Amino acid sequence: MDKYKYKLKLDQLKSLVEAGDYETAAEIAGTINWRKVRNSKTLLMVADVYEQLGRYEECKEVLLQAYDHSSIGRNIVSRLAEVSIKAKDVAEAESYYQEFLEISPKDNQRYVIAYEISCLKNAPLSDRIAILEELKEQEYTEIWAYELAALYKQADMREKCVETCDELILWFGEGDYVEKALDLKRSFQPLTPAQEEKYQRFRSQKGMVEINIPKKVEAKISEDSGLPELTVTASRFNTVNLQEELAKSMQQIMDATEKETVRDSMDNIKKDCQ
């Protein structure tokens, strides 16, 4: 392939990657002999295309080609370890992990790779927790702080879980992982007033609402109809489907109770939702 045709294909490949069309990008990539390409940035882009499609062997082949022409070997070795983990190849992942430690023994990415390998090997929770606790001491990031909190929950270490969630919420204040931490803490104990306000603001931004069914109505439904207790939570509703779901619940009640009882229950629910 001459340089002009290669440039045309490369430009097209870049446009497809930017558009997220990895399938077509891979088709074009398959027409180019990447062994003759020396630009590591281009090779990393092609490797990403194959990785996105789960074509891990082709991805590793291109990464190894990039490694031969790169002055920043540790980043590519890290990528090779990550791809091997995705391919569930423990032996290869551990081999690249050891190589990464030799190249960059103090890089905090070593904890991430070690943790992902431990997950792949289904290592005990205590081992995984120890890795992330050490990472937290070296570099505090919201994604791994939340992962650590989630591990504490799995290990039934409630105090540690709540403490880690509180710390994450305090340090970062906003964002998806703060919302996740609020949800996680809520599974163990009530939020503080400030945290509850933040949590409700997150929910309202997503169009979620809380609907509280009066206890008297819930008891009446359960006693008279034989239906399970009607439970309505914020996660089931948003502002678009609220009326539709409410109507379905009302129909269940009408099918199971007498008209006068239903009429009273509906009036109470309407008042509560206003």
mmCIF file of N, CA, C and O in Angstrom, residues 9 13 24-34 46 50 55 58:
data_model
loop_
_atom_site.group_PDB
_atom_site.id
_atom_site.type_symbol
_atom_site.label_atom_id
_atom_site.label_comp_id
_atom_site.label_asym_id
_atom_site.label_seq_id
_atom_site.Cartn_x
_atom_site.Cartn_y
_atom_site.Cartn_z
ATOM 1 N N LYS A 9 -6.811 5.827 4.417
ATOM 2 C CA LYS A 9 -7.402 4.823 5.309
ATOM 3 C C LYS A 9 -7.224 5.216 6.772
ATOM 4 O O LYS A 9 -8.125 5.017 7.591
ATOM 5 N N LEU A 13 -10.054 5.811 9.441
ATOM 6 C CA LEU A 13 -10.022 5.033 10.677
ATOM 7 C C LEU A 13 -10.176 5.948 11.895
ATOM 8 O O LEU A 13 -10.955 5.666 12.812
ATOM 9 N N THR A 24 -16.740 -0.979 11.967
ATOM 10 C CA THR A 24 -16.230 -0.545 10.660
ATOM 11 C C THR A 24 -14.756 -0.206 10.748
ATOM 12 O O THR A 24 -13.987 -0.478 9.818
ATOM 13 N N ALA A 25 -14.351 0.390 11.875
ATOM 14 C CA ALA A 25 -12.938 0.724 12.060
ATOM 15 C C ALA A 25 -12.082 -0.537 12.010
ATOM 16 O O ALA A 25 -10.995 -0.546 11.412
ATOM 17 N N ALA A 26 -12.583 -1.620 12.618
ATOM 18 C CA ALA A 26 -11.837 -2.883 12.615
ATOM 19 C C ALA A 26 -11.727 -3.460 11.207
ATOM 20 O O ALA A 26 -10.706 -4.071 10.851
ATOM 21 N N GLU A 27 -12.768 -3.272 10.416
ATOM 22 C CA GLU A 27 -12.727 -3.753 9.034
ATOM 23 C C GLU A 27 -11.616 -3.066 8.250
ATOM 24 O O GLU A 27 -10.880 -3.698 7.485
ATOM 25 N N ILE A 28 -11.501 -1.746 8.449
ATOM 26 C CA ILE A 28 -10.443 -1.002 7.764
ATOM 27 C C ILE A 28 -9.081 -1.382 8.328
ATOM 28 O O ILE A 28 -8.109 -1.566 7.579
ATOM 29 N N ALA A 29 -9.004 -1.537 9.642
ATOM 30 C CA ALA A 29 -7.734 -1.910 10.275
ATOM 31 C C ALA A 29 -7.231 -3.242 9.735
ATOM 32 O O ALA A 29 -6.016 -3.445 9.604
ATOM 33 N N GLY A 30 -8.163 -4.124 9.411
ATOM 34 C CA GLY A 30 -7.787 -5.433 8.897
ATOM 35 C C GLY A 30 -7.167 -5.391 7.509
ATOM 36 O O GLY A 30 -6.584 -6.386 7.067
ATOM 37 N N THR A 31 -7.263 -4.272 6.825
ATOM 38 C CA THR A 31 -6.680 -4.148 5.476
ATOM 39 C C THR A 31 -5.277 -3.528 5.502
ATOM 40 O O THR A 31 -4.672 -3.339 4.444
ATOM 41 N N ILE A 32 -4.797 -3.195 6.696
ATOM 42 C CA ILE A 32 -3.488 -2.541 6.823
ATOM 43 C C ILE A 32 -2.514 -3.482 7.528
ATOM 44 O O ILE A 32 -2.853 -4.131 8.520
ATOM 45 N N ASN A 33 -1.303 -3.554 7.010
ATOM 46 C CA ASN A 33 -0.247 -4.355 7.628
ATOM 47 C C ASN A 33 0.416 -3.502 8.712
ATOM 48 O O ASN A 33 1.294 -2.679 8.422
ATOM 49 N N TRP A 34 0.003 -3.720 9.956
ATOM 50 C CA TRP A 34 0.479 -2.870 11.042
ATOM 51 C C TRP A 34 1.921 -3.164 11.434
ATOM 52 O O TRP A 34 2.549 -2.366 12.154
ATOM 53 N N VAL A 46 -5.323 1.579 17.247
ATOM 54 C CA VAL A 46 -5.806 0.344 16.626
ATOM 55 C C VAL A 46 -6.026 -0.728 17.695
ATOM 56 O O VAL A 46 -7.022 -1.472 17.670
ATOM 57 N N TYR A 50 -9.600 -2.976 18.700
ATOM 58 C CA TYR A 50 -9.745 -4.421 18.925
ATOM 59 C C TYR A 50 -10.181 -4.719 20.363
ATOM 60 O O TYR A 50 -10.984 -5.630 20.601
ATOM 61 N N ARG A 55 -11.644 -8.393 20.878
ATOM 62 C CA ARG A 55 -10.712 -9.178 20.058
ATOM 63 C C ARG A 55 -9.321 -9.050 20.692
ATOM 64 O O ARG A 55 -8.441 -8.345 20.193
ATOM 65 N N GLU A 58 -5.774 -10.029 18.896
ATOM 66 C CA GLU A 58 -5.347 -9.034 17.915
ATOM 67 C C GLU A 58 -4.890 -7.763 18.610
ATOM 68 O O GLU A 58 -3.933 -7.102 18.186
#
